[in-house]
Amino acid sequence: MRRLPLLAAVAVAVVAAPGAVGAPAQAPTLLATVDDDATITLTDAAGVRVTRLDPGTYRIVVRDRTDHHNFRLRGPGVDRATPVAGKREEEWTVTLTAGTYVFVCDPHASSMRGQFTVGAPTAPAPAPARRLVATVGPGATIALRTPAGAPVRSTPAGRYTITVRDLSAAHNFRLTGPGVARATGVAFRGTVTWTVQLRKGATYAFRCDPHRTRMRGAFRAT
């Protein structure tokens, strides 16, 4: 019977042990500062200026070091501020969601301000495709040129639109190389546009299939 109190005490100690599984993770810390010299900043704990954050909960240490300014944070779901009069240090816990957040000094909002975005970074838009012009015919001629008319011997790697002008029912235009295998029909006459990706360091060849020994050319993607 005397063992029961001791066992109960051990059980309580296990439940109350610090660092137990299931304890909430600490929110990342941000530092908000406003000074007498009319500067207002928001940085991470390492002092790096905040321009983008992931959505989530953050602990913001606000250091208001002036009697003439304040620090206000405003954005989706958040509108917190220190008073203009008086110096103080506060800690805010805020939940940031996707969008744009602005921090300002209220009396000087046009000159003391900054902003950051919350959410995934926007993927850069793909570079516009370069253009080339391919011709076959009239007669036994075949060529690949720039829009300005210069013959293509080499060209930067990347995405291209190639305007193919097939002017003969006796010839065709075929382009081959790594990742590219396109051709017009021999009996076809007209204009088509291809979109191709030219790989850096690869060599590409073009030809007329019925007359491949004499109507041909090649170039390199650099």
PDB file of C-alpha atoms in Angstrom:
ATOM      1  CA  MET A   1       0.000   0.000   0.000  1.00  0.00           C
ATOM      2  CA  ARG A   2       2.870   2.430   0.593  1.00  0.00           C
ATOM      3  CA  ARG A   3       4.017   2.225  -3.058  1.00  0.00           C
ATOM      4  CA  LEU A   4       0.938   3.930  -4.544  1.00  0.00           C
ATOM      5  CA  PRO A   5       1.874   7.600  -3.812  1.00  0.00           C
ATOM      6  CA  LEU A   6       5.361   7.044  -5.271  1.00  0.00           C
ATOM      7  CA  LEU A   7       3.968   5.524  -8.480  1.00  0.00           C
ATOM      8  CA  ALA A   8       1.496   8.373  -8.848  1.00  0.00           C
ATOM      9  CA  ALA A   9       4.296  10.941  -8.517  1.00  0.00           C
ATOM     10  CA  VAL A  10       6.338   9.208 -11.225  1.00  0.00           C
ATOM     11  CA  ALA A  11       3.333   9.218 -13.570  1.00  0.00           C
ATOM     12  CA  VAL A  12       2.818  12.965 -13.065  1.00  0.00           C
ATOM     13  CA  ALA A  13       6.510  13.613 -13.737  1.00  0.00           C
ATOM     14  CA  VAL A  14       6.358  11.735 -17.053  1.00  0.00           C
ATOM     15  CA  VAL A  15       3.270  13.637 -18.232  1.00  0.00           C
ATOM     16  CA  ALA A  16       4.782  17.010 -17.302  1.00  0.00           C
ATOM     17  CA  ALA A  17       8.246  16.354 -18.768  1.00  0.00           C
ATOM     18  CA  PRO A  18       9.379  19.249 -20.998  1.00  0.00           C
ATOM     19  CA  GLY A  19       9.805  18.601 -24.719  1.00  0.00           C
ATOM     20  CA  ALA A  20       7.181  15.866 -24.730  1.00  0.00           C
ATOM     21  CA  VAL A  21       5.957  14.594 -28.098  1.00  0.00           C
ATOM     22  CA  GLY A  22       3.118  16.749 -29.368  1.00  0.00           C
ATOM     23  CA  ALA A  23       4.447  20.093 -28.054  1.00  0.00           C
ATOM     24  CA  PRO A  24       3.699  22.884 -30.591  1.00  0.00           C
ATOM     25  CA  ALA A  25       6.591  24.041 -32.766  1.00  0.00           C
ATOM     26  CA  GLN A  26       7.783  27.604 -32.149  1.00  0.00           C
ATOM     27  CA  ALA A  27       6.622  30.124 -34.756  1.00  0.00           C
ATOM     28  CA  PRO A  28       9.372  31.797 -36.824  1.00  0.00           C
ATOM     29  CA  THR A  29      10.465  35.164 -35.425  1.00  0.00           C
ATOM     30  CA  LEU A  30      10.438  38.441 -37.365  1.00  0.00           C
ATOM     31  CA  LEU A  31      11.876  41.764 -36.156  1.00  0.00           C
ATOM     32  CA  ALA A  32       9.919  44.968 -36.771  1.00  0.00           C
ATOM     33  CA  THR A  33      11.777  48.194 -36.016  1.00  0.00           C
ATOM     34  CA  VAL A  34      10.902  51.882 -36.203  1.00  0.00           C
ATOM     35  CA  ASP A  35      13.481  54.512 -35.162  1.00  0.00           C
ATOM     36  CA  ASP A  36      13.795  58.246 -34.526  1.00  0.00           C
ATOM     37  CA  ASP A  37      15.764  58.641 -37.771  1.00  0.00           C
ATOM     38  CA  ALA A  38      12.568  57.880 -39.762  1.00  0.00           C
ATOM     39  CA  THR A  39      13.524  54.316 -40.661  1.00  0.00           C
ATOM     40  CA  ILE A  40      11.077  51.435 -40.575  1.00  0.00           C
ATOM     41  CA  THR A  41      12.098  47.848 -41.301  1.00  0.00           C
ATOM     42  CA  LEU A  42      10.931  44.263 -41.117  1.00  0.00           C
ATOM     43  CA  THR A  43      13.599  41.548 -41.083  1.00  0.00           C
ATOM     44  CA  ASP A  44      13.917  37.890 -40.240  1.00  0.00           C
ATOM     45  CA  ALA A  45      15.751  36.741 -37.103  1.00  0.00           C
ATOM     46  CA  ALA A  46      19.076  36.895 -39.001  1.00  0.00           C
ATOM     47  CA  GLY A  47      18.512  40.540 -39.979  1.00  0.00           C
ATOM     48  CA  VAL A  48      17.668  39.880 -43.642  1.00  0.00           C
ATOM     49  CA  ARG A  49      14.998  42.185 -45.083  1.00  0.00           C
ATOM     50  CA  VAL A  50      11.671  40.396 -45.564  1.00  0.00           C
ATOM     51  CA  THR A  51      10.367  40.395 -49.155  1.00  0.00           C
ATOM     52  CA  ARG A  52       8.470  37.081 -49.255  1.00  0.00           C
ATOM     53  CA  LEU A  53       7.203  34.638 -46.646  1.00  0.00           C
ATOM     54  CA  ASP A  54       5.447  31.311 -46.658  1.00  0.00           C
ATOM     55  CA  PRO A  55       1.877  31.304 -45.306  1.00  0.00           C
ATOM     56  CA  GLY A  56       1.735  30.466 -41.606  1.00  0.00           C
ATOM     57  CA  THR A  57       1.937  31.783 -38.052  1.00  0.00           C
ATOM     58  CA  TYR A  58       4.748  34.167 -37.087  1.00  0.00           C
ATOM     59  CA  ARG A  59       6.016  35.806 -33.897  1.00  0.00           C
ATOM     60  CA  ILE A  60       6.827  39.466 -34.546  1.00  0.00           C
ATOM     61  CA  VAL A  61       9.016  41.349 -32.069  1.00  0.00           C
ATOM     62  CA  VAL A  62       8.096  45.016 -32.534  1.00  0.00           C
ATOM     63  CA  ARG A  63      10.751  47.502 -31.388  1.00  0.00           C
ATOM     64  CA  ASP A  64       9.181  50.975 -31.373  1.00  0.00           C
ATOM     65  CA  ARG A  65      12.113  53.219 -30.414  1.00  0.00           C
ATOM     66  CA  THR A  66      10.553  56.637 -30.985  1.00  0.00           C
ATOM     67  CA  ASP A  67       7.928  59.022 -29.600  1.00  0.00           C
ATOM     68  CA  HIS A  68       7.137  60.392 -33.084  1.00  0.00           C
ATOM     69  CA  HIS A  69       6.451  57.302 -35.195  1.00  0.00           C
ATOM     70  CA  ASN A  70       4.711  53.959 -34.919  1.00  0.00           C
ATOM     71  CA  PHE A  71       4.717  50.560 -36.614  1.00  0.00           C
ATOM     72  CA  ARG A  72       1.567  49.292 -38.333  1.00  0.00           C
ATOM     73  CA  LEU A  73       1.277  45.975 -40.190  1.00  0.00           C
ATOM     74  CA  ARG A  74      -1.711  45.614 -42.485  1.00  0.00           C
ATOM     75  CA  GLY A  75      -2.745  42.882 -44.924  1.00  0.00           C
ATOM     76  CA  PRO A  76      -5.129  39.929 -45.344  1.00  0.00           C
ATOM     77  CA  GLY A  77      -6.463  39.131 -41.866  1.00  0.00           C
ATOM     78  CA  VAL A  78      -3.977  41.430 -40.053  1.00  0.00           C
ATOM     79  CA  ASP A  79      -4.154  45.040 -38.852  1.00  0.00           C
ATOM     80  CA  ARG A  80      -1.877  45.633 -35.839  1.00  0.00           C
ATOM     81  CA  ALA A  81      -0.143  48.810 -34.703  1.00  0.00           C
ATOM     82  CA  THR A  82       1.782  50.394 -31.872  1.00  0.00           C
ATOM     83  CA  PRO A  83       0.692  53.871 -30.650  1.00  0.00           C
ATOM     84  CA  VAL A  84       2.504  56.905 -32.027  1.00  0.00           C
ATOM     85  CA  ALA A  85       3.274  58.356 -28.585  1.00  0.00           C
ATOM     86  CA  GLY A  86       5.684  56.438 -26.385  1.00  0.00           C
ATOM     87  CA  LYS A  87       8.479  53.976 -26.883  1.00  0.00           C
ATOM     88  CA  ARG A  88       7.730  50.310 -26.371  1.00  0.00           C
ATOM     89  CA  GLU A  89       8.516  46.741 -27.323  1.00  0.00           C
ATOM     90  CA  GLU A  90       5.693  44.333 -28.095  1.00  0.00           C
ATOM     91  CA  GLU A  91       5.323  40.787 -29.322  1.00  0.00           C
ATOM     92  CA  TRP A  92       2.605  39.931 -31.822  1.00  0.00           C
ATOM     93  CA  THR A  93       1.537  36.508 -32.998  1.00  0.00           C
ATOM     94  CA  VAL A  94      -0.014  36.793 -36.450  1.00  0.00           C
ATOM     95  CA  THR A  95      -1.211  34.338 -39.074  1.00  0.00           C
ATOM     96  CA  LEU A  96      -0.220  35.400 -42.591  1.00  0.00           C
ATOM     97  CA  THR A  97      -2.093  34.158 -45.644  1.00  0.00           C
ATOM     98  CA  ALA A  98      -1.441  34.538 -49.369  1.00  0.00           C
ATOM     99  CA  GLY A  99      -1.380  38.189 -50.463  1.00  0.00           C
ATOM    100  CA  THR A 100       0.498  41.460 -50.035  1.00  0.00           C
ATOM    101  CA  TYR A 101       1.230  42.992 -46.626  1.00  0.00           C
ATOM    102  CA  VAL A 102       2.245  46.597 -45.981  1.00  0.00           C
ATOM    103  CA  PHE A 103       3.990  48.088 -42.941  1.00  0.00           C
ATOM    104  CA  VAL A 104       3.978  51.848 -42.343  1.00  0.00           C
ATOM    105  CA  CYS A 105       4.360  54.622 -39.843  1.00  0.00           C
ATOM    106  CA  ASP A 106       0.836  56.057 -39.706  1.00  0.00           C
ATOM    107  CA  PRO A 107       1.811  59.774 -39.514  1.00  0.00           C
ATOM    108  CA  HIS A 108       4.333  59.366 -42.348  1.00  0.00           C
ATOM    109  CA  ALA A 109       2.789  56.585 -44.433  1.00  0.00           C
ATOM    110  CA  SER A 110       3.936  58.018 -47.760  1.00  0.00           C
ATOM    111  CA  SER A 111       7.661  57.988 -46.863  1.00  0.00           C
ATOM    112  CA  MET A 112       8.044  55.386 -44.087  1.00  0.00           C
ATOM    113  CA  ARG A 113       6.695  52.189 -45.575  1.00  0.00           C
ATOM    114  CA  GLY A 114       7.554  48.772 -46.932  1.00  0.00           C
ATOM    115  CA  GLN A 115       5.798  45.662 -48.162  1.00  0.00           C
ATOM    116  CA  PHE A 116       6.209  41.936 -48.697  1.00  0.00           C
ATOM    117  CA  THR A 117       4.249  39.098 -50.251  1.00  0.00           C
ATOM    118  CA  VAL A 118       3.068  35.862 -48.713  1.00  0.00           C
ATOM    119  CA  GLY A 119       2.712  32.764 -50.841  1.00  0.00           C
ATOM    120  CA  ALA A 120       4.588  30.740 -53.419  1.00  0.00           C
ATOM    121  CA  PRO A 121       6.939  32.735 -55.685  1.00  0.00           C
ATOM    122  CA  THR A 122       5.555  33.434 -59.133  1.00  0.00           C
ATOM    123  CA  ALA A 123       7.172  31.378 -61.852  1.00  0.00           C
ATOM    124  CA  PRO A 124       8.938  33.541 -64.434  1.00  0.00           C
ATOM    125  CA  ALA A 125       7.215  33.780 -67.794  1.00  0.00           C
ATOM    126  CA  PRO A 126       8.868  31.660 -70.467  1.00  0.00           C
ATOM    127  CA  ALA A 127      11.158  33.547 -72.829  1.00  0.00           C
ATOM    128  CA  PRO A 128       9.479  34.395 -76.136  1.00  0.00           C
ATOM    129  CA  ALA A 129      10.327  32.040 -78.972  1.00  0.00           C
ATOM    130  CA  ARG A 130      12.896  33.171 -81.523  1.00  0.00           C
ATOM    131  CA  ARG A 131      11.949  33.002 -85.207  1.00  0.00           C
ATOM    132  CA  LEU A 132      13.528  31.310 -88.210  1.00  0.00           C
ATOM    133  CA  VAL A 133      12.336  31.006 -91.804  1.00  0.00           C
ATOM    134  CA  ALA A 134      12.753  27.794 -93.853  1.00  0.00           C
ATOM    135  CA  THR A 135      12.204  27.679 -97.628  1.00  0.00           C
ATOM    136  CA  VAL A 136      12.305  24.955-100.229  1.00  0.00           C
ATOM    137  CA  GLY A 137      11.849  25.770-103.914  1.00  0.00           C
ATOM    138  CA  PRO A 138      11.137  27.104-106.337  1.00  0.00           C
ATOM    139  CA  GLY A 139      13.640  24.955-108.172  1.00  0.00           C
ATOM    140  CA  ALA A 140      16.280  22.898-106.371  1.00  0.00           C
ATOM    141  CA  THR A 141      16.883  25.355-103.519  1.00  0.00           C
ATOM    142  CA  ILE A 142      16.578  24.827 -99.760  1.00  0.00           C
ATOM    143  CA  ALA A 143      17.537  27.235 -96.984  1.00  0.00           C
ATOM    144  CA  LEU A 144      17.102  28.142 -93.334  1.00  0.00           C
ATOM    145  CA  ARG A 145      17.428  31.857 -92.602  1.00  0.00           C
ATOM    146  CA  THR A 146      16.882  34.439 -89.897  1.00  0.00           C
ATOM    147  CA  PRO A 147      13.914  36.832 -90.316  1.00  0.00           C
ATOM    148  CA  ALA A 148      16.464  39.342 -91.669  1.00  0.00           C
ATOM    149  CA  GLY A 149      17.506  36.875 -94.403  1.00  0.00           C
ATOM    150  CA  ALA A 150      20.890  35.711 -93.091  1.00  0.00           C
ATOM    151  CA  PRO A 151      21.723  32.001 -93.548  1.00  0.00           C
ATOM    152  CA  VAL A 152      21.718  30.091 -90.257  1.00  0.00           C
ATOM    153  CA  ARG A 153      25.038  28.405 -89.460  1.00  0.00           C
ATOM    154  CA  SER A 154      24.649  28.560 -85.672  1.00  0.00           C
ATOM    155  CA  THR A 155      21.985  29.954 -83.380  1.00  0.00           C
ATOM    156  CA  PRO A 156      21.435  30.142 -79.597  1.00  0.00           C
ATOM    157  CA  ALA A 157      19.715  27.139 -78.051  1.00  0.00           C
ATOM    158  CA  GLY A 158      16.115  27.598 -76.987  1.00  0.00           C
ATOM    159  CA  ARG A 159      12.549  27.650 -78.220  1.00  0.00           C
ATOM    160  CA  TYR A 160      11.891  28.641 -81.852  1.00  0.00           C
ATOM    161  CA  THR A 161       9.007  29.113 -84.211  1.00  0.00           C
ATOM    162  CA  ILE A 162      10.018  28.139 -87.730  1.00  0.00           C
ATOM    163  CA  THR A 163       7.930  29.373 -90.643  1.00  0.00           C
ATOM    164  CA  VAL A 164       8.307  26.773 -93.413  1.00  0.00           C
ATOM    165  CA  ARG A 165       7.546  27.987 -96.939  1.00  0.00           C
ATOM    166  CA  ASP A 166       7.297  24.965 -99.237  1.00  0.00           C
ATOM    167  CA  LEU A 167       7.122  26.389-102.760  1.00  0.00           C
ATOM    168  CA  SER A 168       7.487  23.208-104.799  1.00  0.00           C
ATOM    169  CA  ALA A 169       5.409  20.052-105.320  1.00  0.00           C
ATOM    170  CA  ALA A 170       8.610  18.176-106.184  1.00  0.00           C
ATOM    171  CA  HIS A 171      10.517  18.858-102.952  1.00  0.00           C
ATOM    172  CA  ASN A 172       9.926  18.958 -99.207  1.00  0.00           C
ATOM    173  CA  PHE A 173      11.609  20.401 -96.110  1.00  0.00           C
ATOM    174  CA  ARG A 174      12.700  18.031 -93.325  1.00  0.00           C
ATOM    175  CA  LEU A 175      14.382  19.173 -90.065  1.00  0.00           C
ATOM    176  CA  THR A 176      15.998  16.587 -87.788  1.00  0.00           C
ATOM    177  CA  GLY A 177      18.161  16.610 -84.681  1.00  0.00           C
ATOM    178  CA  PRO A 178      17.935  15.875 -80.933  1.00  0.00           C
ATOM    179  CA  GLY A 179      14.264  16.231 -79.974  1.00  0.00           C
ATOM    180  CA  VAL A 180      13.196  17.421 -83.442  1.00  0.00           C
ATOM    181  CA  ALA A 181      11.789  15.436 -86.395  1.00  0.00           C
ATOM    182  CA  ARG A 182       9.496  17.555 -88.569  1.00  0.00           C
ATOM    183  CA  ALA A 183       8.793  17.514 -92.320  1.00  0.00           C
ATOM    184  CA  THR A 184       6.412  18.738 -94.992  1.00  0.00           C
ATOM    185  CA  GLY A 185       5.067  16.326 -97.588  1.00  0.00           C
ATOM    186  CA  VAL A 186       6.725  16.155-100.998  1.00  0.00           C
ATOM    187  CA  ALA A 187       3.486  16.990-102.822  1.00  0.00           C
ATOM    188  CA  PHE A 188       2.582  19.744-100.364  1.00  0.00           C
ATOM    189  CA  ARG A 189       2.819  23.396-101.361  1.00  0.00           C
ATOM    190  CA  GLY A 190       2.109  26.083 -98.786  1.00  0.00           C
ATOM    191  CA  THR A 191       3.246  27.544 -95.460  1.00  0.00           C
ATOM    192  CA  VAL A 192       3.310  25.869 -92.045  1.00  0.00           C
ATOM    193  CA  THR A 193       4.696  26.956 -88.679  1.00  0.00           C
ATOM    194  CA  TRP A 194       6.557  24.645 -86.324  1.00  0.00           C
ATOM    195  CA  THR A 195       7.499  25.254 -82.686  1.00  0.00           C
ATOM    196  CA  VAL A 196      10.681  23.422 -81.720  1.00  0.00           C
ATOM    197  CA  GLN A 197      13.167  23.338 -78.857  1.00  0.00           C
ATOM    198  CA  LEU A 198      16.822  23.387 -79.923  1.00  0.00           C
ATOM    199  CA  ARG A 199      19.219  21.828 -77.432  1.00  0.00           C
ATOM    200  CA  LYS A 200      22.498  23.504 -76.556  1.00  0.00           C
ATOM    201  CA  GLY A 201      25.502  21.938 -78.311  1.00  0.00           C
ATOM    202  CA  ALA A 202      23.371  19.857 -80.709  1.00  0.00           C
ATOM    203  CA  THR A 203      23.678  19.795 -84.498  1.00  0.00           C
ATOM    204  CA  TYR A 204      20.513  19.931 -86.625  1.00  0.00           C
ATOM    205  CA  ALA A 205      20.182  18.993 -90.293  1.00  0.00           C
ATOM    206  CA  PHE A 206      17.636  19.978 -92.930  1.00  0.00           C
ATOM    207  CA  ARG A 207      17.100  18.441 -96.378  1.00  0.00           C
ATOM    208  CA  CYS A 208      14.747  17.634 -99.200  1.00  0.00           C
ATOM    209  CA  ASP A 209      14.002  13.895 -98.935  1.00  0.00           C
ATOM    210  CA  PRO A 210      13.937  13.085-102.711  1.00  0.00           C
ATOM    211  CA  HIS A 211      17.161  15.055-103.298  1.00  0.00           C
ATOM    212  CA  ARG A 212      18.968  14.650 -99.988  1.00  0.00           C
ATOM    213  CA  THR A 213      22.460  14.442-101.486  1.00  0.00           C
ATOM    214  CA  ARG A 214      22.371  17.932-103.015  1.00  0.00           C
ATOM    215  CA  MET A 215      19.567  19.813-101.238  1.00  0.00           C
ATOM    216  CA  ARG A 216      20.701  19.889 -97.628  1.00  0.00           C
ATOM    217  CA  GLY A 217      22.188  21.972 -94.849  1.00  0.00           C
ATOM    218  CA  ALA A 218      23.042  21.952 -91.143  1.00  0.00           C
ATOM    219  CA  PHE A 219      23.502  24.266 -88.210  1.00  0.00           C
ATOM    220  CA  ARG A 220      24.496  24.107 -84.541  1.00  0.00           C
ATOM    221  CA  ALA A 221      22.603  25.291 -81.433  1.00  0.00           C
ATOM    222  CA  THR A 222      25.084  27.116 -79.186  1.00  0.00           C
TER     223      THR A 222
END
